[in-house]
Short mmCIF file of C-alpha atoms and ligand atoms in Angstrom, two decimals:
data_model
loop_
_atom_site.label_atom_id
_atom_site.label_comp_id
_atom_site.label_asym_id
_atom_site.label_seq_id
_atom_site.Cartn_x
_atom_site.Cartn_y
_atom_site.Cartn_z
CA UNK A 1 -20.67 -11.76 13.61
CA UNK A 2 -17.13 -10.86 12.53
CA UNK A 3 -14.95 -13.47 13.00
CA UNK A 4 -11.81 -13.94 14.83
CA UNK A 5 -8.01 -14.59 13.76
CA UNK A 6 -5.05 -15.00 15.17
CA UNK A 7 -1.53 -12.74 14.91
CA UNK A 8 0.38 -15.04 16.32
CA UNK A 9 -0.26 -17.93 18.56
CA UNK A 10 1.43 -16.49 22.06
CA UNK A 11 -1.44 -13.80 20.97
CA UNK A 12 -4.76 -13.84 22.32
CA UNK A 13 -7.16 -14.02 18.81
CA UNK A 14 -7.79 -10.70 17.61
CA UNK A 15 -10.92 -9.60 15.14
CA UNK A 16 -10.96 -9.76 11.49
CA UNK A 17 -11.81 -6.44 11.58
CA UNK A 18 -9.95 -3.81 13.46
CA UNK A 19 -11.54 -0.11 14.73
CA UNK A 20 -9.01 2.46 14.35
CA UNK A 21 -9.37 5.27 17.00
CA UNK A 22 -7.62 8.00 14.68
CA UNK A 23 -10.59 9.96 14.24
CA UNK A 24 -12.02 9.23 17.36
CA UNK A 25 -11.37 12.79 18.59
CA UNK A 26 -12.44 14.36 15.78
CA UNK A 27 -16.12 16.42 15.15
CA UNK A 28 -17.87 18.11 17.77
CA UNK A 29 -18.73 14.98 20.41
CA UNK A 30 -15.70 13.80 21.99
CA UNK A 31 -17.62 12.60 24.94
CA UNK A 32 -15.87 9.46 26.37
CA UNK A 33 -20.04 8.44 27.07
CA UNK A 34 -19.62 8.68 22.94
CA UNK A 35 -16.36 6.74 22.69
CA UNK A 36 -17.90 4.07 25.04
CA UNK A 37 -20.86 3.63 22.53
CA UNK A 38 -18.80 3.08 19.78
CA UNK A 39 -16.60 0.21 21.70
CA UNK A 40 -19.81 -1.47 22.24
CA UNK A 41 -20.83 -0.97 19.04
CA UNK A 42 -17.94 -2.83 18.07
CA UNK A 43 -18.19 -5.42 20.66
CA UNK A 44 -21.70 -6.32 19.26
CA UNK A 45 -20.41 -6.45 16.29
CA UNK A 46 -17.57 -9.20 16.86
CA UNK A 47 -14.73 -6.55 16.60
CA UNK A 48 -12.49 -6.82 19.42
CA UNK A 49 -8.89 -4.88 18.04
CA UNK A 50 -8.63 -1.65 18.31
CA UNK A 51 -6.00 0.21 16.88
CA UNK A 52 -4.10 3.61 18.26
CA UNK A 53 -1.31 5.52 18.11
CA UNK A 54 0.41 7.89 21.02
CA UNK A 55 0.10 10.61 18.74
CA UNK A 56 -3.61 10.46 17.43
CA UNK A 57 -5.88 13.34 18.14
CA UNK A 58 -2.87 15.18 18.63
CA UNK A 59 -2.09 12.92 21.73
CA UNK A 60 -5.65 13.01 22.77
CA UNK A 61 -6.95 9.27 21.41
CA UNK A 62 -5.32 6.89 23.60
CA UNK A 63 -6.83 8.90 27.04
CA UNK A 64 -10.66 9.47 25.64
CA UNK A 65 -10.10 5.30 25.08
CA UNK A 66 -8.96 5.01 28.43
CA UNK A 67 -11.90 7.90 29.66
CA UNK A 68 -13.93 5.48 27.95
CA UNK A 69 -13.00 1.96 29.76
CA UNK A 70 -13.31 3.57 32.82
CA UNK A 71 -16.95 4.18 32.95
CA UNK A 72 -16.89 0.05 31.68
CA UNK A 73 -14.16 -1.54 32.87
CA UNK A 74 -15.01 -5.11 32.35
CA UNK A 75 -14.68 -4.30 28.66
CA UNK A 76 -10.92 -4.12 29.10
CA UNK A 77 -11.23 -7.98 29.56
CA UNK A 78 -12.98 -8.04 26.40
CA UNK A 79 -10.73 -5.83 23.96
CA UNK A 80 -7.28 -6.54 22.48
CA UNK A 81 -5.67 -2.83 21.93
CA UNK A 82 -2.58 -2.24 19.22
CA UNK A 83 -0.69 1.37 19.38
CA UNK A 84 2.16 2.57 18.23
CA UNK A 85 5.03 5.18 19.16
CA UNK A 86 8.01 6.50 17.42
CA UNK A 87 7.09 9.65 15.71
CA UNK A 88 7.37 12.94 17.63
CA UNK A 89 4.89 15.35 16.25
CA UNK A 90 5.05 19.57 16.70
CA UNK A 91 1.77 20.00 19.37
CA UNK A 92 1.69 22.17 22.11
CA UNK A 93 1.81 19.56 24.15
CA UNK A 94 5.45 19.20 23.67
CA UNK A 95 6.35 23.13 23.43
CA UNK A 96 10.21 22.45 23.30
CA UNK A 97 9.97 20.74 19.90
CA UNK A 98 11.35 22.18 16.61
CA UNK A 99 10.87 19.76 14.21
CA UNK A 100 8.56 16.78 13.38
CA UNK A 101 10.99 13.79 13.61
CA UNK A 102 11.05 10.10 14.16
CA UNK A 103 12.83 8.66 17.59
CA UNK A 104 13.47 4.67 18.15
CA UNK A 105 15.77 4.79 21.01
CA UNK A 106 14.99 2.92 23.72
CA UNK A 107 14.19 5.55 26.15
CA UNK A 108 11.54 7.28 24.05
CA UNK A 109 9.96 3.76 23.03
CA UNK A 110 9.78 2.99 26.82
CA UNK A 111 8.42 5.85 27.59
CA UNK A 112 5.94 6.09 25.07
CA UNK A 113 4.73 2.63 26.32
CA UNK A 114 4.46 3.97 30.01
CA UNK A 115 2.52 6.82 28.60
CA UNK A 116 0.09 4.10 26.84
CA UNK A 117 -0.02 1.94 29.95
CA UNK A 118 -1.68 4.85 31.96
CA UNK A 119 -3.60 6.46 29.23
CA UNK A 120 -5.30 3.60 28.45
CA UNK A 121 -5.66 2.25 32.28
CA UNK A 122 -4.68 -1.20 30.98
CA UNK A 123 -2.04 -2.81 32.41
CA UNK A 124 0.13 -4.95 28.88
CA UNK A 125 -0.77 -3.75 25.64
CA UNK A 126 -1.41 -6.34 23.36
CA UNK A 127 0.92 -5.34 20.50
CA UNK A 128 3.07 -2.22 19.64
CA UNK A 129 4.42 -1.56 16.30
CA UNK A 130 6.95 1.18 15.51
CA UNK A 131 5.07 3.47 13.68
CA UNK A 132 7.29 4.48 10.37
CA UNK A 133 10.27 3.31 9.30
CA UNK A 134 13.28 5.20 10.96
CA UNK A 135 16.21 6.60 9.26
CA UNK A 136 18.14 7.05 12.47
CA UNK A 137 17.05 3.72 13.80
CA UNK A 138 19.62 1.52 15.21
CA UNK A 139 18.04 -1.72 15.24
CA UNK A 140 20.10 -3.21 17.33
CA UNK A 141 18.69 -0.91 20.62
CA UNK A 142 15.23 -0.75 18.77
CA UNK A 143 15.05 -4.49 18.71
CA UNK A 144 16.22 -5.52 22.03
CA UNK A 145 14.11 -2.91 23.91
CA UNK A 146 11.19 -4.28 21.76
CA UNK A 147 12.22 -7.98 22.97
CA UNK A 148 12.67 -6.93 26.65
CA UNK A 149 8.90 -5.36 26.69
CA UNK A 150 7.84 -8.34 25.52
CA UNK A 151 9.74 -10.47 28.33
CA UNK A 152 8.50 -8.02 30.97
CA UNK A 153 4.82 -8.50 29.59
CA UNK A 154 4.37 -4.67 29.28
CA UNK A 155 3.82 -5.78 25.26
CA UNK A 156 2.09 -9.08 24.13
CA UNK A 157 4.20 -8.71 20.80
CA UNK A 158 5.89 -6.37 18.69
CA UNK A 159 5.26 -5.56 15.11
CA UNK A 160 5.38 -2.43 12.67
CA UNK A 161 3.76 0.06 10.32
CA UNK A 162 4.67 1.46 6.74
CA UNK A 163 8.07 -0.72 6.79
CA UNK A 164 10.02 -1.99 3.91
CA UNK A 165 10.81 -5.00 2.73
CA UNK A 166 14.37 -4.53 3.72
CA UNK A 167 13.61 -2.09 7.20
CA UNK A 168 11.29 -5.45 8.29
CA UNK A 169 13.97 -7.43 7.71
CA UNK A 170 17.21 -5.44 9.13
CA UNK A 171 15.09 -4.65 12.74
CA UNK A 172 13.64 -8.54 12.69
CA UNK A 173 17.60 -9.90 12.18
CA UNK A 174 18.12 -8.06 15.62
CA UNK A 175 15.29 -9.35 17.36
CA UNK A 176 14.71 -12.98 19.58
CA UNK A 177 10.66 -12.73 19.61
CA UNK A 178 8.91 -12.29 15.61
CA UNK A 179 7.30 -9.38 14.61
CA UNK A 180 3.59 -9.94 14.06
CA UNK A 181 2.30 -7.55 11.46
CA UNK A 182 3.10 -4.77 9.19
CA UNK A 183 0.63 -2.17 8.61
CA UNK A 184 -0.02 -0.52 5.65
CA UNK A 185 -1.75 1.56 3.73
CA UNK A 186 -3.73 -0.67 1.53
CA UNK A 187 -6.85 0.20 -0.60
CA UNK A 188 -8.51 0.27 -3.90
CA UNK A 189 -6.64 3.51 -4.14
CA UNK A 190 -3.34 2.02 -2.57
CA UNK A 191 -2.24 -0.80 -4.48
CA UNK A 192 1.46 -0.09 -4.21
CA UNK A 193 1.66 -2.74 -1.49
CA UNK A 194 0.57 -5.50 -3.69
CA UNK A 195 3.94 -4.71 -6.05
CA UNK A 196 6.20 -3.80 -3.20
CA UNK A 197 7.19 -7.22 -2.49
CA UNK A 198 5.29 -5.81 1.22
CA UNK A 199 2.89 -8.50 0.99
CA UNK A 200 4.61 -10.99 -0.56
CA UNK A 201 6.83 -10.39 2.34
CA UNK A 202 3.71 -11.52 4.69
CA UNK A 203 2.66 -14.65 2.89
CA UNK A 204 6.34 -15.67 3.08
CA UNK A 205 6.76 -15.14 6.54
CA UNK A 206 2.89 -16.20 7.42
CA UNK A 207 2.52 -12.46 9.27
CA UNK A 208 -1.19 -11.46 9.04
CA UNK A 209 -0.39 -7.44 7.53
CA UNK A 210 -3.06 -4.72 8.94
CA UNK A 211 -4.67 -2.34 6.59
CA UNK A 212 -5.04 0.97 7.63
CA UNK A 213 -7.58 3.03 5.40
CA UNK A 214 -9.07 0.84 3.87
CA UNK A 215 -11.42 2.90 2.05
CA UNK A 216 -8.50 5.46 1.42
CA UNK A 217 -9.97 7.57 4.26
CA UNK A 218 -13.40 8.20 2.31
CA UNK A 219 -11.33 9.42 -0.88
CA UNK A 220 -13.02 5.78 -2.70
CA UNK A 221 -16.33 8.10 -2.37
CA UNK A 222 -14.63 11.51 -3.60
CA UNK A 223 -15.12 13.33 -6.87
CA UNK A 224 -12.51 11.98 -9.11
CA UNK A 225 -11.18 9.76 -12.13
CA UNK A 226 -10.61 6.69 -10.30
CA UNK A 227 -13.47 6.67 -7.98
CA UNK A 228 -16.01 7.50 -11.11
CA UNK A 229 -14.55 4.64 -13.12
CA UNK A 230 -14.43 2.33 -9.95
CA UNK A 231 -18.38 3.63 -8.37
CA UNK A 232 -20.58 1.18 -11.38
CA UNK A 233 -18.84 -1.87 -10.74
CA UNK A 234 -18.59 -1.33 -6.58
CA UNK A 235 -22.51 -0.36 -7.11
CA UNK A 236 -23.57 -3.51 -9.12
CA UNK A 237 -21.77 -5.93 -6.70
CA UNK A 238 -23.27 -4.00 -3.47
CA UNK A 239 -26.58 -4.27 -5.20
CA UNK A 240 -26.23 -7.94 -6.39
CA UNK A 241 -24.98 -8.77 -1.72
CA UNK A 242 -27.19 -6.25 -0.57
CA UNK A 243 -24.52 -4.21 0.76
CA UNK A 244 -23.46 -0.77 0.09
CA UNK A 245 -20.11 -0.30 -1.39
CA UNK A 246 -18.05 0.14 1.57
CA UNK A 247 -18.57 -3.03 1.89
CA UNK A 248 -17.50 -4.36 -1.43
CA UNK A 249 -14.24 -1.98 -1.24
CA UNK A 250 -13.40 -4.11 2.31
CA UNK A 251 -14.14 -7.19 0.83
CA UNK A 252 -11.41 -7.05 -2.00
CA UNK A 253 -8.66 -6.77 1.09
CA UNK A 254 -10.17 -9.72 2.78
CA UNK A 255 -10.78 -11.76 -0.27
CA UNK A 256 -6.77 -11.66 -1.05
CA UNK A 257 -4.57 -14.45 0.67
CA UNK A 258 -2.28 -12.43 2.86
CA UNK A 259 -4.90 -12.69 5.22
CA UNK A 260 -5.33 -8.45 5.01
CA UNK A 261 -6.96 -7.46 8.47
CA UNK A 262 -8.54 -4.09 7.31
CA UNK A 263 -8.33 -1.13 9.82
CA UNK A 264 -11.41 0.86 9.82
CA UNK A 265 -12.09 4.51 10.75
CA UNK A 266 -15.51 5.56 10.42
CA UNK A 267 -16.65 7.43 13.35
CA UNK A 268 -20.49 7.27 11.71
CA UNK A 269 -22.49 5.02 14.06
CA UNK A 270 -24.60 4.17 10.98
CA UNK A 271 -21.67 2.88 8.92
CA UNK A 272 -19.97 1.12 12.03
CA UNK A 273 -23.58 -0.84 12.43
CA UNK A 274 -23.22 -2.22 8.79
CA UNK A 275 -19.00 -3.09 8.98
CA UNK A 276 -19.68 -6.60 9.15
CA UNK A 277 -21.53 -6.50 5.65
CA UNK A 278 -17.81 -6.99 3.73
CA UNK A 279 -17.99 -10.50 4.97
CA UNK A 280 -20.70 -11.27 3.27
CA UNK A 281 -19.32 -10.69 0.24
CA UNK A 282 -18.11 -13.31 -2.08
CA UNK A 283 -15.43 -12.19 -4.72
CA UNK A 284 -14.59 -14.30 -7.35
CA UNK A 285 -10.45 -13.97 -9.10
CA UNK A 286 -11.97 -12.35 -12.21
CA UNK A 287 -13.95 -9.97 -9.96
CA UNK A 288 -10.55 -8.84 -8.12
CA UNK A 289 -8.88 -8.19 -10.84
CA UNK A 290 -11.71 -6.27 -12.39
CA UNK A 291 -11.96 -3.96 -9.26
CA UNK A 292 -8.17 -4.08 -9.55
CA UNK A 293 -7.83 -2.59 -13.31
CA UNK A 294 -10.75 0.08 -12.77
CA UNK A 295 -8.95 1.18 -9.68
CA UNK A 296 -5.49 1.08 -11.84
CA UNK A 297 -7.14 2.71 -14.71
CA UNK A 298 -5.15 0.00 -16.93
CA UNK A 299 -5.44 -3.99 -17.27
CA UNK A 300 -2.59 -6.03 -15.53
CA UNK A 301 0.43 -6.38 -18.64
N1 NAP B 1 -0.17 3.12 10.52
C1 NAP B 1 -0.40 4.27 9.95
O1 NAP B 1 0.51 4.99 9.49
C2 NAP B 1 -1.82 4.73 9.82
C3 NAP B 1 -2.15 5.86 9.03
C4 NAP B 1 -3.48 6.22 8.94
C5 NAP B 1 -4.46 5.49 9.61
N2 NAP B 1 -4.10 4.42 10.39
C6 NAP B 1 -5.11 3.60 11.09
O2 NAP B 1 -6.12 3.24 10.18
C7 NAP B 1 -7.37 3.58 10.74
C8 NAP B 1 -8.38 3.81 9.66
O3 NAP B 1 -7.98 4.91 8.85
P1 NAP B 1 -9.09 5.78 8.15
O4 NAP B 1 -9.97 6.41 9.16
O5 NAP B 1 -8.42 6.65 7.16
O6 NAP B 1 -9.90 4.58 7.41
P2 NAP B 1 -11.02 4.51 6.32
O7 NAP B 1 -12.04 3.55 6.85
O8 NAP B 1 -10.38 4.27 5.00
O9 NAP B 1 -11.63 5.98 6.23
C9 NAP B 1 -12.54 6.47 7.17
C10 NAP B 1 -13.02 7.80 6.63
O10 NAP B 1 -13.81 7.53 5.47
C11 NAP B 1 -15.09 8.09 5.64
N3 NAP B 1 -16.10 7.20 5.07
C12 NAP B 1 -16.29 5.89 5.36
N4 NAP B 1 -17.32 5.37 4.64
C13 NAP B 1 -17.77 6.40 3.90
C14 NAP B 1 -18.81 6.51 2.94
N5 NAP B 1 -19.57 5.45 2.63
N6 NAP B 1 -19.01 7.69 2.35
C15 NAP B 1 -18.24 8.75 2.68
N7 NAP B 1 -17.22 8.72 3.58
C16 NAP B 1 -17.00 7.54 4.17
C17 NAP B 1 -15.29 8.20 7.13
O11 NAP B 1 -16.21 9.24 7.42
P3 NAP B 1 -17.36 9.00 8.55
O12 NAP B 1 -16.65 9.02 9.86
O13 NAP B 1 -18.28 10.13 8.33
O14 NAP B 1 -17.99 7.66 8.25
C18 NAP B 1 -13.90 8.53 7.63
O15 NAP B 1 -13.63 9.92 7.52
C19 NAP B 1 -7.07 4.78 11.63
O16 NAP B 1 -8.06 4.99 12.62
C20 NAP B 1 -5.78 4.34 12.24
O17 NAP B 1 -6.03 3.45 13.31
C21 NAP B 1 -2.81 4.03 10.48
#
């Protein structure tokens, strides 16, 4: 079973694990009968998070989720669900839009969480997180709308996604309540975080970060340098747990001690089935760091 952790102790615990419902519209089912068999899936498995965004499946996600709980809705007792607004994508869904941009005004956050709310069917969403880093941001209106939804209980917490060092800091110094996680992209493949100061940033502050693709969105399994250098070693230690190598790839995030919650997309019901395997994977410092250098293509200086 995969276990539980905790974001933040006003939180309720979350999983160690986290579904992300990007893909969840994507291929030819879209059923919400479908989307409801992968929740359970997840359920069985111990994985409780899920993770959205307003604008997955161009805007489509979040309702096929809430499509979903409807035909269960005792589940929504079971579930702790993270989303995210801020970016305003071109989709014909919004036919007066000329240009991809990012908005953290209070009125669009707001609204964006209203939208959630209903699209979902739930009534407080456990956490939001700004989804990128703004350049227009004023912090000052992003952070106190972000402590009000908290206060009101629309939001358990606030956190956010793909933020700086410095863009963490400058929207947390204009908030009351803490922000809970960053996410980022962190992988084999993705090791810029590690350097960043972005983690070391976490451990500091004790804020559990969220990895989304873990498994660089399937490129770990592609055709190229870094996967062909990277495929022996992941193969040996799958072989030597009994795993397969998806598995090993997760385990490196968990293994390090930010306390990395990995975000995971797979929409095959095979895979999903085996997502708990990365926890029974033991990784030793010198086995990090050789994943590490075959994924860097260089040893550490
Ligand atoms: N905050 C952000 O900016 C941000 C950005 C991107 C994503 N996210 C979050 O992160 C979540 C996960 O992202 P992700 O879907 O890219 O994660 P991922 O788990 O790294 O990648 C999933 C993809 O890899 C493929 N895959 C998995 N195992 C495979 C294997 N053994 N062989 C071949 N292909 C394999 C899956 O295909 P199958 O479906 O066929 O298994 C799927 O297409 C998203 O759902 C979203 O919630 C957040």
């Amino acid at each position: 079973m995969i276990p539980s952790i905790e974001f933040h102790k006003n939180l309720p615990s979350s999983s160690a694990l986290v579904y992300g419902a990007w893909r969840m519209a994507d291929g030819a089912d879209t059923s919400a009968q479908t989307a409801l068999k992968k929740i359970k899936l997840c359920l069985e498995l111990g994985i409780t998070t899920f993770d959205h965004a307003d604008i997955y499946g161009d805007y489509r996600c979040e309702a096929l989720f809430g499509e979903a709980l409807k035909l269960e809705p005792s589940l929504k007792h079971k579930i702790q669900i993270v989303t995210k607004c801020g970016i305003k994508l071109i989709s014909a869904k919004y036919p007066d839009r000329r240009v991809k941009h990012y908005d953290s005004s209070e009125a669009h956050i707001r609204s964006s969480v209203e939208t959630s709310l209903k699209l979902l069917g739930v009534e407080r969403l456990d956490a939001l997180l700004i989804h990128r880093p703004d350049p227009f941001m004023n912090a000052h209106e992003t952070g106190a709308c972000l402590d009000a939804l908290v206060t009101e209980g629309k939001i358990g917490a606030a956190g956010v996604s793909n933020f700086s060092v410095s863009d963490f800091n400058l929207l947390q110094s204009a908030m009351q309540t803490p922000l809970v996680t960053n996410q980022l992209e962190i992988s084999l493949l993705a090791q810029h975080t590690f350097l960043d100061g972005s983690l070391s940033q976490c451990q500091q502050h004790k804020i559990r970060p969220m990895a989304w693709s873990p498994l660089a969105g399937g490129r770990l399994f592609g055709d190229h340098e870094t996967a062909k250098r990277l495929h022996p070693a992941l193969q040996d230690l799958a072989q030597a747990h009994g795993v397969d190598i998806d598995a090993v790839a997760i385990a490196w995030l968990l293994a390090h001690p930010a306390g990395i919650v990995p975000v995971v997309g797979t929409n095959n019901l095979e895979r999903m089935a085996r997502l708990g395997d990365a926890f029974k994977v033991n990784m030793s410092l010198e086995t990090w760091y050789h994943l590490w250098t075959l994924a860097a293509g260089k040893e550490v200086p």
